[in-house]
């Protein structure tokens, strides 16, 4: 009796089933891998924050960012005075940390800077009455000016309040963050989708940073007040220096009375 082989239709069905099963198996693995990378990145951010506390205790100030157009891992200052920019890369070489997230992108760093912009990326110190106002960086007797916000979301409702941002921390002296796996908003990452306002906020250089929950996003989304749509994708990880913890450590170390 002659053995019967598979028809092309049967082979196509088998391959479709195998592909479906493989996709179903790989999806959880991808989620597990991203979760593991987010944990590694969180550890890198925590180490960076501790290094910044240590730098403040040792030097009596916080370091300037490493300018985005430089990337040598060292702080960039405008001559001997102000920071060249208040937002840039973490000055990882000076802090003695790796300075990269699990996706090998440089960590972003923003510091309170008592500065006013001039031309290009140069900054000069402004005299606003704070202590030692001629040096242009954040001194330890000064209050930070960064604000960290989050955002609620409930697509089942149609009220503006559920998408309103709320403050997590105010008067923050400095913050460090990763732009996550998607890299949106990073200077060395892919283009930012127009609707992703919260991820865009962590790359625009102003004094407001967003630290909301992880979201996978959807084809149609909005980071605005439209509750008919879910919030857009957000995978940034943000850490910041607590002004209270910083002052307490400075007092304990005898840096402040």
GROMACS .gro file of N, CA, C and O in nm, residues 4 60 161 242:
model
   16
    4UNK      N    1   0.053   0.785   0.179
    4UNK     CA    2  -0.006   0.911   0.131
    4UNK      C    3   0.067   1.029   0.194
    4UNK      O    4   0.085   1.035   0.315
   60UNK      N    5   2.970   7.000   4.767
   60UNK     CA    6   2.890   7.114   4.809
   60UNK      C    7   2.796   7.166   4.702
   60UNK      O    8   2.741   7.275   4.713
  161UNK      N    9  -1.110   6.535   3.465
  161UNK     CA   10  -1.031   6.519   3.587
  161UNK      C   11  -0.949   6.391   3.588
  161UNK      O   12  -0.841   6.387   3.645
  242UNK      N   13   1.521   6.361   4.649
  242UNK     CA   14   1.426   6.419   4.743
  242UNK      C   15   1.491   6.539   4.812
  242UNK      O   16   1.600   6.525   4.869
   0.00000   0.00000   0.00000
